Amino acid sequence: MKVLLLENIHPVAVETLEKAGYEVELRSSSMSEDDLIAALPGVGMLGIRSNTHITPRVLDAATDLEAIGCFCIGTNQVDLVYAQEKGVAVFNAPYSNTRSVVELVIAEIISLARRLPEKTEKMHAGVWDKSAKGSHEVRGRTLGIVGYGNIGTQLSNLAEALGLNVIFYDVADKLRHGNARRMPSLDALLAEADVVSLHVDGRPGNAGIFGDEQFKKMKPRSLFINAARGMVVDTEALREHILSGHIAGAALDVFPIEPKAQGDPFESPLRGLDNVILTPHVGGSTQEAQEEIGYFVAGKLRAFQQEGSTALSVDLPAVQPPPLTSGSRVAYLHVNVPGVLAEVNNVLAAEGANVTGQYLATQGEKGYVVTDVAEPISEAALAKLQASPHTIWLRSYTA
Ligand SMILES: NC(=O)c1ccc[n+]([C@@H]2O[C@H](COP(=O)([O-])OP(=O)(O)OC[C@H]3O[C@@H](n4cnc5c(N)ncnc54)[C@H](O)[C@@H]3O)[C@@H](O)[C@H]2O)c1
């Protein structure tokens, strides 16, 4: 099977896929809709980053395409509803840059506590201002983490290693790491934290959850960090609390409105404020994260194509069967209507097949069932399933 990787995807992805037996073509740029339509016949798996747009026209023309790997975090560039309709699996790398974000946040906590933005600015202006005023160690301070998911928990562990006391608040029940303390409410966390760091997800209900009321509830001279989502924070309210001195410093990596293209002007009420670190949404942007993304997404494509695994697919029902070590496997994507599983099992029973494992999931209008049997399945049985009006695709594998 041919794999086409666009947009300079990390070489580790090429290596992983070639090692798995695929012929890989690597291109450094993205492709227009028309160029993609011309290039995709014969391509079974496509790798893109954020600049290649997968439209219904592209999906209609790509008759050999089984899977798309988005070698990035976002998947807005793919028409996911239509991809699901066509049975094309789409994967991304939602967690490969977790460590990168955590390291940036750790750096920011220390930088803000030492007021480094001001110090470096003065030095560049030729001012030697040697003073301990307003500079603090972070050891023994309390870090309040809002959103204790992948990033929040890893931050928790690293922060404790620095001697910070960690408290956290999450809307879901979360296992605490190390000595971190779970807080019963956001208000309880705000009342105790010397540094508040937001790591909530982008669910619609999180828009504007951090504004004037929450900043008022933070401790005087505390620090504020947001590397989660721009829409969560009222930046005008933050500006007022920094100007009043109630908030002693802030670091922001994400903004309610971010420039679309490289070099576009950046506007924010937070520009020009003392002890405020502003970064252009680079929390997850490191060379190591790119490598991790390359490795992760290539692995998902391989497991889908060779084992029928849809684990962490963003559009197809997620099924993670174990690697096939003996016998054979049928992976069957179908319309989610009652009776399909019985249909599959009736065909296999008529074969006298010994089913050794069956894994299934549904998502919206689609259902996916992976069945392992001890012996090879006959062509006739496969053809019978293929002929069902509910079939989107059917693939078989032999150990
Ligand atoms: N700055 C960057 O470059 C960058 C890079 C990667 C991720 N992110 C962002 O960081 C955030 C966290 O990522 P993650 O991988 O840890 O996500 P995650 O889904 O693993 O964790 C999010 C956590 O927030 C909790 N949560 C949601 N709403 C909440 C609320 N209102 N109050 C308290 N808890 C709440 C959820 O229950 C979950 O535990 C996401 O918004 C993600 O988009 C930013």
Short mmCIF file of C-alpha atoms and ligand atoms in Angstrom, two decimals:
data_model
loop_
_atom_site.label_atom_id
_atom_site.label_comp_id
_atom_site.label_asym_id
_atom_site.label_seq_id
_atom_site.Cartn_x
_atom_site.Cartn_y
_atom_site.Cartn_z
CA MET A 1 0.00 0.00 0.00
CA LYS A 2 1.21 3.51 -0.84
CA VAL A 3 1.44 6.17 1.86
CA LEU A 4 1.65 9.88 1.00
CA LEU A 5 2.96 12.20 3.71
CA LEU A 6 2.66 15.97 3.14
CA GLU A 7 3.82 19.11 4.97
CA ASN A 8 7.26 17.99 6.11
CA ILE A 9 6.13 15.39 8.60
CA HIS A 10 8.90 14.26 10.97
CA PRO A 11 11.22 11.56 9.48
CA VAL A 12 10.37 9.21 12.35
CA ALA A 13 6.94 8.73 10.72
CA VAL A 14 8.57 7.68 7.43
CA GLU A 15 10.86 5.31 9.31
CA THR A 16 7.97 3.76 11.29
CA LEU A 17 5.83 3.23 8.20
CA GLU A 18 8.63 1.94 5.98
CA LYS A 19 9.61 -0.50 8.70
CA ALA A 20 5.99 -1.69 8.72
CA GLY A 21 6.31 -2.49 5.01
CA TYR A 22 4.77 0.53 3.28
CA GLU A 23 6.01 2.49 0.30
CA VAL A 24 6.17 6.10 1.58
CA GLU A 25 6.25 9.26 -0.52
CA LEU A 26 7.24 12.37 1.44
CA ARG A 27 6.53 15.93 0.28
CA SER A 28 7.51 19.10 2.08
CA SER A 29 4.48 21.26 1.24
CA SER A 30 0.71 20.97 1.51
CA MET A 31 -1.46 20.36 -1.59
CA SER A 32 -4.39 22.22 -3.06
CA GLU A 33 -7.74 20.46 -3.44
CA ASP A 34 -7.18 19.84 -7.17
CA ASP A 35 -3.62 18.59 -6.70
CA LEU A 36 -4.78 16.20 -3.97
CA ILE A 37 -7.55 14.87 -6.16
CA ALA A 38 -4.97 14.13 -8.84
CA ALA A 39 -2.45 12.60 -6.40
CA LEU A 40 -4.67 10.39 -4.23
CA PRO A 41 -5.64 7.51 -6.55
CA GLY A 42 -3.55 4.55 -5.39
CA VAL A 43 -2.84 6.15 -1.99
CA GLY A 44 -4.16 4.10 0.94
CA MET A 45 -2.99 6.32 3.79
CA LEU A 46 -2.45 10.08 3.79
CA GLY A 47 -0.50 12.10 6.34
CA ILE A 48 -1.15 15.84 6.68
CA ARG A 49 -0.64 18.69 9.13
CA SER A 50 -2.87 21.74 9.46
CA ASN A 51 -2.49 23.28 5.99
CA THR A 52 -3.99 20.53 3.85
CA HIS A 53 -7.78 20.62 3.68
CA ILE A 54 -9.66 17.39 3.21
CA THR A 55 -12.98 18.32 1.66
CA PRO A 56 -15.88 16.12 0.49
CA ARG A 57 -14.57 16.54 -3.10
CA VAL A 58 -11.18 15.14 -2.07
CA LEU A 59 -12.78 12.26 -0.15
CA ASP A 60 -15.06 11.40 -3.07
CA ALA A 61 -12.09 11.27 -5.45
CA ALA A 62 -9.82 9.29 -3.08
CA THR A 63 -11.31 5.88 -3.74
CA ASP A 64 -8.28 3.95 -2.39
CA LEU A 65 -7.94 6.01 0.78
CA GLU A 66 -8.44 4.06 4.02
CA ALA A 67 -7.02 6.43 6.64
CA ILE A 68 -5.82 9.98 7.21
CA GLY A 69 -3.22 10.80 9.85
CA CYS A 70 -3.29 14.41 11.08
CA PHE A 71 0.27 14.82 12.35
CA CYS A 72 -0.84 17.61 14.68
CA ILE A 73 -3.39 18.20 17.45
CA GLY A 74 -6.31 19.79 15.59
CA THR A 75 -8.52 18.05 13.01
CA ASN A 76 -10.57 21.04 11.78
CA GLN A 77 -8.86 20.77 8.40
CA VAL A 78 -10.68 17.49 7.73
CA ASP A 79 -14.41 17.19 7.06
CA LEU A 80 -14.84 14.57 9.78
CA VAL A 81 -18.56 14.01 9.21
CA TYR A 82 -17.97 13.19 5.56
CA ALA A 83 -14.86 11.12 6.36
CA GLN A 84 -16.99 9.00 8.72
CA GLU A 85 -19.66 8.74 6.04
CA LYS A 86 -17.03 7.38 3.64
CA GLY A 87 -15.54 5.07 6.31
CA VAL A 88 -12.13 6.78 6.17
CA ALA A 89 -10.47 6.61 9.60
CA VAL A 90 -8.92 9.86 10.86
CA PHE A 91 -6.27 9.96 13.58
CA ASN A 92 -4.43 12.79 15.33
CA ALA A 93 -2.01 13.18 18.25
CA PRO A 94 -3.93 14.83 21.06
CA TYR A 95 -1.40 14.14 23.80
CA SER A 96 2.03 14.11 22.16
CA ASN A 97 2.92 17.64 23.26
CA THR A 98 1.83 17.34 26.90
CA ARG A 99 5.37 17.46 28.26
CA SER A 100 6.22 20.52 26.13
CA VAL A 101 3.33 22.49 27.64
CA VAL A 102 4.25 21.41 31.16
CA GLU A 103 7.88 22.50 30.78
CA LEU A 104 6.80 25.92 29.46
CA VAL A 105 4.47 26.39 32.43
CA ILE A 106 7.17 25.40 34.91
CA ALA A 107 9.52 27.92 33.29
CA GLU A 108 6.83 30.60 33.50
CA ILE A 109 6.09 29.97 37.18
CA ILE A 110 9.74 30.56 38.06
CA SER A 111 10.15 33.46 35.62
CA LEU A 112 7.12 35.29 37.01
CA ALA A 113 8.09 34.64 40.63
CA ARG A 114 11.53 36.17 39.90
CA ARG A 115 10.01 38.95 37.73
CA LEU A 116 12.33 37.98 34.88
CA PRO A 117 10.31 39.74 32.11
CA GLU A 118 11.04 43.11 33.75
CA LYS A 119 14.64 42.29 34.58
CA THR A 120 15.56 41.19 31.07
CA GLU A 121 13.71 44.13 29.50
CA LYS A 122 15.68 46.59 31.66
CA MET A 123 18.99 44.91 30.88
CA HIS A 124 18.27 45.17 27.14
CA ALA A 125 17.54 48.85 27.72
CA GLY A 126 20.94 49.21 29.43
CA VAL A 127 19.57 49.49 33.00
CA TRP A 128 21.41 47.61 35.80
CA ASP A 129 18.67 47.15 38.44
CA LYS A 130 20.16 44.66 40.91
CA SER A 131 17.51 44.10 43.57
CA ALA A 132 15.69 41.27 45.36
CA LYS A 133 12.50 43.34 45.64
CA GLY A 134 9.47 41.33 44.49
CA SER A 135 11.57 38.23 43.65
CA HIS A 136 10.60 34.95 45.27
CA GLU A 137 11.56 31.30 45.29
CA VAL A 138 8.76 28.95 44.28
CA ARG A 139 9.67 26.35 46.89
CA GLY A 140 6.91 26.12 49.50
CA ARG A 141 4.42 28.13 47.41
CA THR A 142 1.04 26.70 46.42
CA LEU A 143 0.23 25.94 42.81
CA GLY A 144 -3.48 25.65 41.97
CA ILE A 145 -4.12 23.58 38.84
CA VAL A 146 -7.54 24.00 37.24
CA GLY A 147 -8.23 21.00 34.98
CA TYR A 148 -6.37 17.89 36.14
CA GLY A 149 -6.14 16.03 32.82
CA ASN A 150 -3.06 14.95 30.85
CA ILE A 151 -1.28 18.28 31.21
CA GLY A 152 -2.58 19.16 34.68
CA THR A 153 -1.42 15.86 36.21
CA GLN A 154 2.03 15.96 34.60
CA LEU A 155 2.44 19.56 35.77
CA SER A 156 1.42 18.39 39.23
CA ASN A 157 4.30 15.88 39.33
CA LEU A 158 6.96 18.26 38.06
CA ALA A 159 5.81 21.10 40.31
CA GLU A 160 6.04 18.89 43.39
CA ALA A 161 9.59 18.00 42.42
CA LEU A 162 10.36 21.73 42.61
CA GLY A 163 8.98 21.91 46.14
CA LEU A 164 5.64 23.50 45.28
CA ASN A 165 2.54 22.41 47.17
CA VAL A 166 -0.04 21.38 44.59
CA ILE A 167 -3.79 21.73 44.86
CA PHE A 168 -6.18 21.03 41.98
CA TYR A 169 -9.78 21.38 40.92
CA ASP A 170 -11.44 19.32 38.19
CA VAL A 171 -15.10 18.94 37.26
CA ALA A 172 -14.51 15.17 36.92
CA ASP A 173 -13.36 12.78 39.64
CA LYS A 174 -9.58 12.59 39.24
CA LEU A 175 -7.03 10.47 41.00
CA ARG A 176 -4.58 12.72 42.83
CA HIS A 177 -0.89 12.39 42.01
CA GLY A 178 1.81 12.50 44.68
CA ASN A 179 0.86 14.78 47.56
CA ALA A 180 -1.49 16.97 45.50
CA ARG A 181 -4.74 17.92 47.26
CA ARG A 182 -8.12 17.86 45.54
CA MET A 183 -10.15 21.04 46.17
CA PRO A 184 -13.95 20.88 46.43
CA SER A 185 -14.51 23.95 44.23
CA LEU A 186 -12.77 26.50 42.04
CA ASP A 187 -13.37 29.15 44.71
CA ALA A 188 -11.63 27.00 47.34
CA LEU A 189 -8.62 26.65 45.02
CA LEU A 190 -8.50 30.38 44.26
CA ALA A 191 -8.52 31.21 47.98
CA GLU A 192 -5.37 29.12 48.61
CA ALA A 193 -3.22 29.25 45.46
CA ASP A 194 -0.20 31.53 45.02
CA VAL A 195 -0.13 30.54 41.35
CA VAL A 196 -3.23 29.59 39.35
CA SER A 197 -2.64 27.64 36.14
CA LEU A 198 -5.49 26.74 33.79
CA HIS A 199 -5.50 23.38 31.97
CA VAL A 200 -9.17 22.86 31.17
CA ASP A 201 -10.37 21.52 27.82
CA GLY A 202 -12.23 23.40 25.12
CA ARG A 203 -15.81 22.31 25.84
CA PRO A 204 -18.26 25.13 24.98
CA GLY A 205 -19.25 25.61 28.66
CA ASN A 206 -15.71 26.75 29.47
CA ALA A 207 -16.00 29.99 27.46
CA GLY A 208 -15.46 32.94 29.80
CA ILE A 209 -15.30 30.90 33.02
CA PHE A 210 -12.38 32.98 34.29
CA GLY A 211 -13.20 36.70 34.60
CA ASP A 212 -13.35 39.60 37.05
CA GLU A 213 -15.11 37.54 39.76
CA GLN A 214 -12.45 34.80 39.69
CA PHE A 215 -9.50 37.23 39.59
CA LYS A 216 -10.98 39.02 42.65
CA LYS A 217 -11.07 35.69 44.49
CA MET A 218 -7.37 35.02 43.84
CA LYS A 219 -4.93 35.88 46.63
CA PRO A 220 -3.37 39.37 46.51
CA ARG A 221 -0.06 39.36 44.55
CA SER A 222 -0.71 35.88 43.11
CA LEU A 223 0.31 34.74 39.63
CA PHE A 224 -1.91 33.60 36.76
CA ILE A 225 -1.13 31.29 33.82
CA ASN A 226 -3.25 30.19 30.88
CA ALA A 227 -1.82 27.75 28.35
CA ALA A 228 -5.16 25.99 27.80
CA ARG A 229 -7.71 27.84 25.67
CA GLY A 230 -7.95 31.55 24.88
CA MET A 231 -11.73 31.73 25.15
CA VAL A 232 -11.66 30.69 28.82
CA VAL A 233 -10.25 33.99 30.13
CA ASP A 234 -11.56 37.57 30.09
CA THR A 235 -8.32 39.35 29.16
CA GLU A 236 -9.76 42.86 29.84
CA ALA A 237 -10.52 41.79 33.43
CA LEU A 238 -7.01 40.33 33.77
CA ARG A 239 -5.51 43.61 32.54
CA GLU A 240 -7.40 45.55 35.24
CA HIS A 241 -6.22 43.21 37.98
CA ILE A 242 -2.61 43.42 36.81
CA LEU A 243 -2.74 47.22 36.64
CA SER A 244 -4.24 47.37 40.16
CA GLY A 245 -1.39 45.13 41.42
CA HIS A 246 -3.79 42.48 42.72
CA ILE A 247 -2.27 40.00 40.24
CA ALA A 248 1.53 40.19 40.43
CA GLY A 249 2.21 38.60 37.05
CA ALA A 250 0.73 36.49 34.29
CA ALA A 251 1.77 34.23 31.44
CA LEU A 252 -0.54 33.70 28.48
CA ASP A 253 0.09 31.35 25.57
CA VAL A 254 -3.46 31.31 24.17
CA PHE A 255 -5.82 34.18 23.35
CA PRO A 256 -9.51 34.70 22.54
CA ILE A 257 -8.51 35.93 19.08
CA GLU A 258 -5.23 34.72 17.61
CA PRO A 259 -3.63 35.93 14.38
CA LYS A 260 -4.41 33.55 11.51
CA ALA A 261 -1.14 33.67 9.64
CA GLN A 262 2.54 33.94 10.47
CA GLY A 263 3.46 37.61 10.76
CA ASP A 264 -0.13 38.90 11.20
CA PRO A 265 -0.35 41.62 13.88
CA PHE A 266 -1.18 40.51 17.42
CA GLU A 267 -3.67 42.64 19.39
CA SER A 268 -4.37 42.16 23.10
CA PRO A 269 -5.17 44.31 26.15
CA LEU A 270 -2.28 42.50 27.84
CA ARG A 271 0.41 43.94 25.58
CA GLY A 272 2.89 46.24 27.30
CA LEU A 273 2.09 45.24 30.90
CA ASP A 274 4.81 44.65 33.50
CA ASN A 275 5.66 41.07 34.46
CA VAL A 276 3.43 39.58 31.78
CA ILE A 277 4.80 36.85 29.49
CA LEU A 278 3.02 36.59 26.14
CA THR A 279 3.84 33.68 23.81
CA PRO A 280 2.29 32.90 20.38
CA HIS A 281 0.51 29.60 21.22
CA VAL A 282 3.76 27.67 21.33
CA GLY A 283 3.13 25.67 24.52
CA GLY A 284 3.14 22.42 22.59
CA SER A 285 5.54 23.47 19.83
CA THR A 286 8.89 21.75 20.33
CA GLN A 287 11.04 19.53 18.15
CA GLU A 288 10.50 16.71 20.63
CA ALA A 289 6.72 17.05 20.36
CA GLN A 290 6.98 16.93 16.55
CA GLU A 291 8.94 13.70 16.80
CA GLU A 292 6.48 12.26 19.29
CA ILE A 293 3.58 13.21 17.01
CA GLY A 294 5.32 11.53 14.05
CA TYR A 295 5.82 8.34 15.99
CA PHE A 296 2.32 8.32 17.54
CA VAL A 297 0.25 8.99 14.41
CA ALA A 298 2.33 6.65 12.22
CA GLY A 299 1.70 3.94 14.84
CA LYS A 300 -2.05 4.58 14.74
CA LEU A 301 -2.09 4.34 10.93
CA ARG A 302 -0.13 1.09 11.01
CA ALA A 303 -2.33 -0.49 13.70
CA PHE A 304 -5.47 0.51 11.80
CA GLN A 305 -4.28 -0.83 8.48
CA GLN A 306 -2.66 -4.02 9.78
CA GLU A 307 -4.82 -4.92 12.81
CA GLY A 308 -8.12 -3.07 12.31
CA SER A 309 -7.56 -0.92 15.42
CA THR A 310 -9.52 2.33 15.49
CA ALA A 311 -8.30 3.28 18.98
CA LEU A 312 -8.30 7.10 19.32
CA SER A 313 -9.79 7.59 15.87
CA VAL A 314 -11.59 10.93 15.84
CA ASP A 315 -14.38 9.83 13.48
CA LEU A 316 -14.87 6.04 13.55
CA PRO A 317 -16.13 4.01 16.55
CA ALA A 318 -13.08 3.22 18.71
CA VAL A 319 -12.14 -0.46 18.94
CA GLN A 320 -8.72 -1.68 20.07
CA PRO A 321 -8.39 -5.40 19.40
CA PRO A 322 -5.22 -7.15 20.57
CA PRO A 323 -2.53 -7.90 17.95
CA LEU A 324 -3.54 -10.90 15.84
CA THR A 325 -1.18 -13.75 16.74
CA SER A 326 -3.08 -16.70 15.29
CA GLY A 327 -6.11 -17.46 13.13
CA SER A 328 -7.81 -14.70 11.20
CA ARG A 329 -9.74 -11.48 11.74
CA VAL A 330 -12.67 -9.72 10.08
CA ALA A 331 -13.05 -5.99 10.62
CA TYR A 332 -16.46 -4.72 9.61
CA LEU A 333 -17.63 -1.11 9.48
CA HIS A 334 -21.35 -0.90 9.03
CA VAL A 335 -24.41 1.27 9.37
CA ASN A 336 -25.49 1.30 13.01
CA VAL A 337 -28.87 -0.46 12.81
CA PRO A 338 -30.22 -3.26 15.02
CA GLY A 339 -29.39 -6.81 13.97
CA VAL A 340 -26.00 -6.35 12.27
CA LEU A 341 -24.07 -8.21 14.96
CA ALA A 342 -26.50 -11.14 14.71
CA GLU A 343 -26.01 -11.05 10.92
CA VAL A 344 -22.20 -11.29 11.34
CA ASN A 345 -22.44 -14.08 13.88
CA ASN A 346 -24.97 -16.04 11.80
CA VAL A 347 -22.60 -15.99 8.80
CA LEU A 348 -19.71 -17.14 11.00
CA ALA A 349 -21.84 -19.80 12.73
CA ALA A 350 -22.91 -21.19 9.33
CA GLU A 351 -19.17 -21.55 8.59
CA GLY A 352 -18.69 -23.47 11.83
CA ALA A 353 -16.14 -20.78 12.77
CA ASN A 354 -14.67 -20.83 16.27
CA VAL A 355 -14.88 -17.18 17.42
CA THR A 356 -11.94 -16.45 19.73
CA GLY A 357 -12.62 -12.76 20.31
CA GLN A 358 -15.09 -10.07 19.36
CA TYR A 359 -14.69 -6.32 19.91
CA LEU A 360 -17.28 -3.73 19.00
CA ALA A 361 -18.32 -0.10 19.36
CA THR A 362 -20.80 2.28 17.84
CA GLN A 363 -20.53 6.00 17.22
CA GLY A 364 -23.48 7.93 15.84
CA GLU A 365 -24.68 6.27 12.67
CA LYS A 366 -21.74 3.88 12.40
CA GLY A 367 -20.94 0.58 14.08
CA TYR A 368 -17.65 -1.32 14.01
CA VAL A 369 -17.10 -4.94 14.93
CA VAL A 370 -13.82 -6.85 14.85
CA THR A 371 -14.11 -10.63 15.08
CA ASP A 372 -11.22 -13.06 15.55
CA VAL A 373 -11.68 -16.70 14.56
CA ALA A 374 -9.40 -19.69 14.99
CA GLU A 375 -9.35 -20.67 11.27
CA PRO A 376 -9.22 -18.67 8.02
CA ILE A 377 -12.67 -17.42 6.98
CA SER A 378 -13.88 -18.58 3.56
CA GLU A 379 -14.18 -16.16 0.63
CA ALA A 380 -17.86 -17.13 0.40
CA ALA A 381 -18.55 -16.00 3.98
CA LEU A 382 -16.71 -12.73 3.42
CA ALA A 383 -18.64 -12.14 0.20
CA LYS A 384 -21.92 -12.73 2.06
CA LEU A 385 -21.07 -10.08 4.66
CA GLN A 386 -19.78 -7.72 1.98
CA ALA A 387 -23.11 -7.99 0.19
CA SER A 388 -25.12 -6.81 3.22
CA PRO A 389 -26.91 -3.47 2.61
CA HIS A 390 -25.40 -2.26 5.91
CA THR A 391 -21.76 -2.72 4.83
CA ILE A 392 -19.49 0.32 4.58
CA TRP A 393 -16.35 -1.78 4.32
CA LEU A 394 -15.09 -5.18 5.33
CA ARG A 395 -11.43 -6.15 5.69
CA SER A 396 -9.85 -9.44 6.60
CA TYR A 397 -6.44 -10.25 8.08
CA THR A 398 -4.53 -13.47 8.60
CA ALA A 399 -1.91 -13.97 11.32
N1 LIG B 1 -0.77 25.91 24.59
C1 LIG B 1 -0.65 24.88 23.80
O1 LIG B 1 0.10 24.88 22.82
C2 LIG B 1 -1.43 23.64 24.10
C3 LIG B 1 -0.93 22.39 23.73
C4 LIG B 1 -1.64 21.25 24.09
C5 LIG B 1 -2.86 21.36 24.76
N2 LIG B 1 -3.35 22.60 25.06
C6 LIG B 1 -4.63 22.74 25.77
O2 LIG B 1 -4.45 22.41 27.14
C7 LIG B 1 -5.69 22.01 27.70
C8 LIG B 1 -5.51 20.75 28.53
O3 LIG B 1 -5.06 19.68 27.70
P1 LIG B 1 -5.09 18.17 28.22
O4 LIG B 1 -4.46 17.33 27.17
O5 LIG B 1 -4.59 18.11 29.62
O6 LIG B 1 -6.67 17.93 28.22
P2 LIG B 1 -7.47 16.81 29.03
O7 LIG B 1 -8.74 16.63 28.29
O8 LIG B 1 -6.60 15.65 29.29
O9 LIG B 1 -7.77 17.53 30.45
C9 LIG B 1 -8.68 18.56 30.63
C10 LIG B 1 -9.21 18.44 32.05
O10 LIG B 1 -9.96 19.61 32.36
C11 LIG B 1 -11.10 19.22 33.11
N3 LIG B 1 -12.09 20.30 33.01
C12 LIG B 1 -12.82 20.65 31.94
N4 LIG B 1 -13.54 21.75 32.21
C13 LIG B 1 -13.24 22.09 33.49
C14 LIG B 1 -13.65 23.14 34.34
N5 LIG B 1 -14.51 24.08 33.91
N6 LIG B 1 -13.16 23.19 35.60
C15 LIG B 1 -12.29 22.25 36.04
N7 LIG B 1 -11.87 21.22 35.27
C16 LIG B 1 -12.31 21.16 34.01
C17 LIG B 1 -11.52 17.90 32.47
O11 LIG B 1 -12.34 17.15 33.33
C18 LIG B 1 -10.15 17.25 32.24
O12 LIG B 1 -9.74 16.50 33.35
C19 LIG B 1 -6.64 21.83 26.52
O13 LIG B 1 -7.51 22.91 26.43
C20 LIG B 1 -5.71 21.79 25.32
O14 LIG B 1 -6.33 22.25 24.13
C21 LIG B 1 -2.65 23.73 24.77
#
